[in-house]
Short mmCIF file of C-alpha atoms in Angstrom, two decimals:
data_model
loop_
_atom_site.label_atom_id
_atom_site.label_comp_id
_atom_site.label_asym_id
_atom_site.label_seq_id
_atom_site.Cartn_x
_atom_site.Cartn_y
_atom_site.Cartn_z
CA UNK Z 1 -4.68 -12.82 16.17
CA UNK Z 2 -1.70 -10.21 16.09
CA UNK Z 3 -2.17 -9.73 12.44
CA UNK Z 4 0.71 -8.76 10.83
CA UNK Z 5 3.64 -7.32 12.96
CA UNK Z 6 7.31 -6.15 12.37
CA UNK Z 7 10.41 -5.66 13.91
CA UNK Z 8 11.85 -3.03 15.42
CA UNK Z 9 9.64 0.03 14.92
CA UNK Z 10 12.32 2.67 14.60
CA UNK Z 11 16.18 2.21 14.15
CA UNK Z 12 18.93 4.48 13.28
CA UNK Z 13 22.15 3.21 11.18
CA UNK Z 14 24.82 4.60 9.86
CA UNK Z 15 25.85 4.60 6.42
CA UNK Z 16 27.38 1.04 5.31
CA UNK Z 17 25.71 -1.01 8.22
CA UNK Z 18 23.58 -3.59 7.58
CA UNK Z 19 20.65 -4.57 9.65
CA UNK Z 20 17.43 -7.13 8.64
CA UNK Z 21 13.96 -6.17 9.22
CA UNK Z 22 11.46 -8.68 9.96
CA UNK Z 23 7.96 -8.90 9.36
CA UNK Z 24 5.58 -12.40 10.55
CA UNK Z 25 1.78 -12.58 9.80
CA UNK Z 26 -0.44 -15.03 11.80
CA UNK Z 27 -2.99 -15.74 9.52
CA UNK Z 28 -1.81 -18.20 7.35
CA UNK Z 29 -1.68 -15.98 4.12
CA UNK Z 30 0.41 -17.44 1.03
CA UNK Z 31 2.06 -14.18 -0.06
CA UNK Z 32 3.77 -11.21 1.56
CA UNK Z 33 5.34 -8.53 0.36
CA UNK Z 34 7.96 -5.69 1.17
CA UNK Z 35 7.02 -2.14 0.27
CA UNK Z 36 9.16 1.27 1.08
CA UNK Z 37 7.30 4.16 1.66
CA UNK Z 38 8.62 7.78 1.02
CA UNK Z 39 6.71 11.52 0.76
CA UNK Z 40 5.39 12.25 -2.64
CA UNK Z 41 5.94 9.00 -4.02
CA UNK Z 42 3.42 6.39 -2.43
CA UNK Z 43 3.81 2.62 -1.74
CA UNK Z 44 6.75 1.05 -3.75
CA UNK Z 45 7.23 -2.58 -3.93
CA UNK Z 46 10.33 -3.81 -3.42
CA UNK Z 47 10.13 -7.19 -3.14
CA UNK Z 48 7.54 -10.17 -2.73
CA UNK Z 49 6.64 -14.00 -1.76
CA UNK Z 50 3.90 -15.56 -3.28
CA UNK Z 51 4.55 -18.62 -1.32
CA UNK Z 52 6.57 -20.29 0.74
CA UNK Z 53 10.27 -20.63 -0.99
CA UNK Z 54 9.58 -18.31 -3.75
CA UNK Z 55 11.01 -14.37 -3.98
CA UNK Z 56 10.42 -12.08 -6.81
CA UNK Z 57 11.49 -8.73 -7.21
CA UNK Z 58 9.21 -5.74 -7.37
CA UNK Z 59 9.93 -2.13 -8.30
CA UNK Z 60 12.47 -1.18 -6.80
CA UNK Z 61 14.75 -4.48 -5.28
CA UNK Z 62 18.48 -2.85 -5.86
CA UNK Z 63 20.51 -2.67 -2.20
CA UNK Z 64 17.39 -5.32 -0.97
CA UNK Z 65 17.82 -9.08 0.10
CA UNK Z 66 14.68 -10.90 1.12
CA UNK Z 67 14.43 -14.20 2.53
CA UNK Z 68 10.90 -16.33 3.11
CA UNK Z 69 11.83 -18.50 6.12
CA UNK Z 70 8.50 -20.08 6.16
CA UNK Z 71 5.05 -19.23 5.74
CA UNK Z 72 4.83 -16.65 8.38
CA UNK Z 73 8.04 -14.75 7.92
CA UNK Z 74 9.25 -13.03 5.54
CA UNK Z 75 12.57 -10.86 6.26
CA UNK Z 76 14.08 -7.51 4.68
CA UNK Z 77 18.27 -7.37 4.41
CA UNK Z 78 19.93 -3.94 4.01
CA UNK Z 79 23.29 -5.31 3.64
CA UNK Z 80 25.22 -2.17 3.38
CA UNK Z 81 22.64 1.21 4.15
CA UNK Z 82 22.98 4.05 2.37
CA UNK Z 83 20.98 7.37 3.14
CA UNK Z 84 18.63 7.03 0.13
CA UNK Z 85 17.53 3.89 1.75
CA UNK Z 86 15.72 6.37 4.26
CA UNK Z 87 11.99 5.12 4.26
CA UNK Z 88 9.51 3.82 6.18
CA UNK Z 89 9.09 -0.17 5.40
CA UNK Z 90 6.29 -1.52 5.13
CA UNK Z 91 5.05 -5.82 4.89
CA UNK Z 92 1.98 -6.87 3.46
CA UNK Z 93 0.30 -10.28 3.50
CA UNK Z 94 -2.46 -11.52 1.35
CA UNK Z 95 -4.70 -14.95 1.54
CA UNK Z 96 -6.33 -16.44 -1.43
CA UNK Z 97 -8.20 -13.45 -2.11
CA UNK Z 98 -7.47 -9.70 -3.07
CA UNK Z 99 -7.12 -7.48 0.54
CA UNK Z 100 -3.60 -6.65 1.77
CA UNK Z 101 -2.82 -6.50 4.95
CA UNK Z 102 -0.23 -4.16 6.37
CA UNK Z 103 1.60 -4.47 9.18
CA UNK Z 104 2.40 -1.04 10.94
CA UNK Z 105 5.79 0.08 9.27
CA UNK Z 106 9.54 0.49 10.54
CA UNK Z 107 10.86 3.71 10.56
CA UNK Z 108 14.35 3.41 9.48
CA UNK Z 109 16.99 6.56 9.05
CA UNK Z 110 20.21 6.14 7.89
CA UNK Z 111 22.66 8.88 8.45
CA UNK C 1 3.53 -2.87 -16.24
CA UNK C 2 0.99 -0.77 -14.71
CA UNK C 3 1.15 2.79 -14.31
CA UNK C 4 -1.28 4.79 -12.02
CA UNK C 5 -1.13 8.50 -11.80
CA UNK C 6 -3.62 10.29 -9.23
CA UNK C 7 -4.85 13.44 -8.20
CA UNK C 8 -4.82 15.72 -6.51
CA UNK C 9 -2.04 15.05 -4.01
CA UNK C 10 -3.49 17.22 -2.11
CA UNK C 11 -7.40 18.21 -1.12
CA UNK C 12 -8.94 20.33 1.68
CA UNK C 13 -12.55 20.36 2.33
CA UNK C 14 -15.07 21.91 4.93
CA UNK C 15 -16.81 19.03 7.17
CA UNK C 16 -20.04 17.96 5.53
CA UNK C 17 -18.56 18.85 1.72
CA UNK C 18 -17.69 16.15 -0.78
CA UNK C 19 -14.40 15.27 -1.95
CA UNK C 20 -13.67 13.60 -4.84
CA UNK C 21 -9.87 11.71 -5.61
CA UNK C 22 -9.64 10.36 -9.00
CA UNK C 23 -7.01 8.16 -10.48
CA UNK C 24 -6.04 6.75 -13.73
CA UNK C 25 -4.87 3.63 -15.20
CA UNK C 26 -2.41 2.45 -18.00
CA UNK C 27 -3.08 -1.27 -18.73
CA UNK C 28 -6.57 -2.33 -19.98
CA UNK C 29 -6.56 -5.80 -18.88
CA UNK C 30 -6.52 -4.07 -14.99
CA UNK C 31 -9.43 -5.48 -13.52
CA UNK C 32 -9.42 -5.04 -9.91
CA UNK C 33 -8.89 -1.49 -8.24
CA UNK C 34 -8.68 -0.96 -4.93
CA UNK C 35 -8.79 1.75 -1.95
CA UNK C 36 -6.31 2.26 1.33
CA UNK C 37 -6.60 4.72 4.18
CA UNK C 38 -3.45 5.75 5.74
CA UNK C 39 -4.21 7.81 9.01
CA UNK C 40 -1.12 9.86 10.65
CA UNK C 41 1.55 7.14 11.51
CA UNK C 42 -0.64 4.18 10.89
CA UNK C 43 -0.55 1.31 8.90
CA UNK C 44 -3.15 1.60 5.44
CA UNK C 45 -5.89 0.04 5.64
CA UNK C 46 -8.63 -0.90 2.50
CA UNK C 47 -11.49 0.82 2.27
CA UNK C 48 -13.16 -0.06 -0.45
CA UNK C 49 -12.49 -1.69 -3.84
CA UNK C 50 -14.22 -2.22 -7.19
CA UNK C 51 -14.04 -4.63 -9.65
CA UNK C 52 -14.40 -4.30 -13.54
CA UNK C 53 -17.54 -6.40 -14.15
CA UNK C 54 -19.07 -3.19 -12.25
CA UNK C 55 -19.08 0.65 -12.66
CA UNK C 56 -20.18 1.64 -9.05
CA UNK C 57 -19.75 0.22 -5.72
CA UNK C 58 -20.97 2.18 -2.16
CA UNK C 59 -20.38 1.80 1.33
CA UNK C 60 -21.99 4.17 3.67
CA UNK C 61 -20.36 7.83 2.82
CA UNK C 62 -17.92 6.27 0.62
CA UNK C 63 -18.24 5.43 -3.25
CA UNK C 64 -15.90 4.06 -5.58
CA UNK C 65 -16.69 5.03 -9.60
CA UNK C 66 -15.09 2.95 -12.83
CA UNK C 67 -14.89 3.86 -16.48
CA UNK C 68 -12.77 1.21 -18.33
CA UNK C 69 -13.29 2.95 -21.61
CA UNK C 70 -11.58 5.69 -20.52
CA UNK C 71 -9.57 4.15 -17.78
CA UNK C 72 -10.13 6.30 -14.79
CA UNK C 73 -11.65 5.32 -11.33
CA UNK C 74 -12.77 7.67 -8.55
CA UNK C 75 -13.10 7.75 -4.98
CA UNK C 76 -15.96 9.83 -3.52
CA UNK C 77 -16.36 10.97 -0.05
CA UNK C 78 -19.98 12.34 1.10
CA UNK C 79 -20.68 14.71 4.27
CA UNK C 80 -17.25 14.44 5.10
CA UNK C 81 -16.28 14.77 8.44
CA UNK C 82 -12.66 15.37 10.43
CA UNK C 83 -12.03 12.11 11.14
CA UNK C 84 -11.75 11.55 7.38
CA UNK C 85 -8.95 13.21 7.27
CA UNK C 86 -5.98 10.85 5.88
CA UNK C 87 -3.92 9.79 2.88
CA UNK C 88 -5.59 8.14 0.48
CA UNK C 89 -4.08 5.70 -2.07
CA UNK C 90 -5.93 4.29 -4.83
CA UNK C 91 -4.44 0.87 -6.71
CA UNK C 92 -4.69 -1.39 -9.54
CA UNK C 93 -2.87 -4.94 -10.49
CA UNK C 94 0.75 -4.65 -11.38
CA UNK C 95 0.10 -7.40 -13.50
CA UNK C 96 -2.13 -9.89 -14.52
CA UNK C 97 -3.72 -11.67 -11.95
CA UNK C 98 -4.23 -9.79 -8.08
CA UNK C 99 -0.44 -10.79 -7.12
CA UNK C 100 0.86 -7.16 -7.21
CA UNK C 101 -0.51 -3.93 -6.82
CA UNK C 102 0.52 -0.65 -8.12
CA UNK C 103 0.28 2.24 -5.55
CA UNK C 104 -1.05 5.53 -6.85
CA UNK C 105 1.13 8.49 -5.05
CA UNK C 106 -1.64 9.29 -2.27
CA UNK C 107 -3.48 12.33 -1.66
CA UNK C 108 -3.34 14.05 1.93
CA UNK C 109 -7.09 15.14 2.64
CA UNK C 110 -7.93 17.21 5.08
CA UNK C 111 -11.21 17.84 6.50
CA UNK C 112 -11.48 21.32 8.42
CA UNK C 113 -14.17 21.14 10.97
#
């Protein structure tokens, strides 16, 4: 089993470009989530699936789209990037139980 | 919602010391509290949780301590050693039920050989 895994691993954009991120878990977990990740201020949520064709916004959803395609993928839209929109990203899956599991991050820059 | 505040952000240590990362919690009904590891450009990774139906869990070097009364939960790290060295995020529900999770900030440790 891959796990979790997301798409690409690095880009650069410039500001007012739009570009999805994509995240697909093989392990036939129910939720998955979208979390930003910036120095000094931890794991943010920004938005999250707890099933198949449901979204719910988390902490911090503004300049976020997020679409559940089916149970294993779960895609991130930036539809126009701004620089504050720097981060690393982050998915998350969960089963039934508690554990989250991360997949290993996109680093995304926008200049 | 939840709020979690921990501390310190950041903690350096000699191998074979402790080290001790505590957080606290802002909604009473939290009941589930977990751990993550986040090594230098990796992915975090749980290490250990606790629930509230107990005030102490272990695992090896690693300990995990709960006070619901006053709302606080603390990681402890014995005979620590450099490959400890990490961020460290503790957790707690963002609501009711496990759906969400509220990240603490982190704290970088660093374990000097």
């Amino acid at each position: 089993n891959a796990g979790v895994t997301q798409t690409p691993k690095f880009q650069v954009l410039k500001t007012g470009q739009s570009m999805t991120l994509q995240c697909a878990q093989d392990m036939n977990h129910n939720s998955m989530y979208w979390y930003r990740q910036d120095p000094g201020m931890g794991l943010r949520l920004i938005y999250y699936s707890a099933s198949e064709g449901t979204t719910d916004k988390g902490e911090v959803p503004n300049g976020y789209n997020v679409s559940r395609l089916n149970k294993r993928e779960f895609s991130l839209r930036l539809e126009s990037a701004a620089p504050s929109q720097t981060s690393v990203y982050f998915c998350a899956s969960r089963a039934s139980g508690i554990e989250q599991f991360f997949g290993p991050g996109t680093r995304l820059t926008v200049l | 919602g939840e709020n979690v505040e921990q501390h310190p952000s950041t903690l350096s240590v000699q191998e074979g010391d402790s080290a001790v990362i505590k957080c606290t919690y802002s909604d009473s009904a939290s009941n589930y509290f977990p751990w993550y590891k986040q090594e230098l450009g990796k992915r975090p990774q749980l290490i250990i949780d606790i629930r509230s139906n107990v005030g102490e869990k272990k695992d090896q070097r690693i300990a995990v301590t709960l006070n619901k009364t006053a709302k606080h939960f603390s990681l402890h790290i014995t005979e620590t050693q450099p490959e400890d060295s990490a961020v460290y995020f503790c957790a707690a529900p963002m609501n009711s039920g496990y759906s969400t999770l509220t990240f603490g900030k982190g704290t970088m440790l660093l374990v000097s050989p």
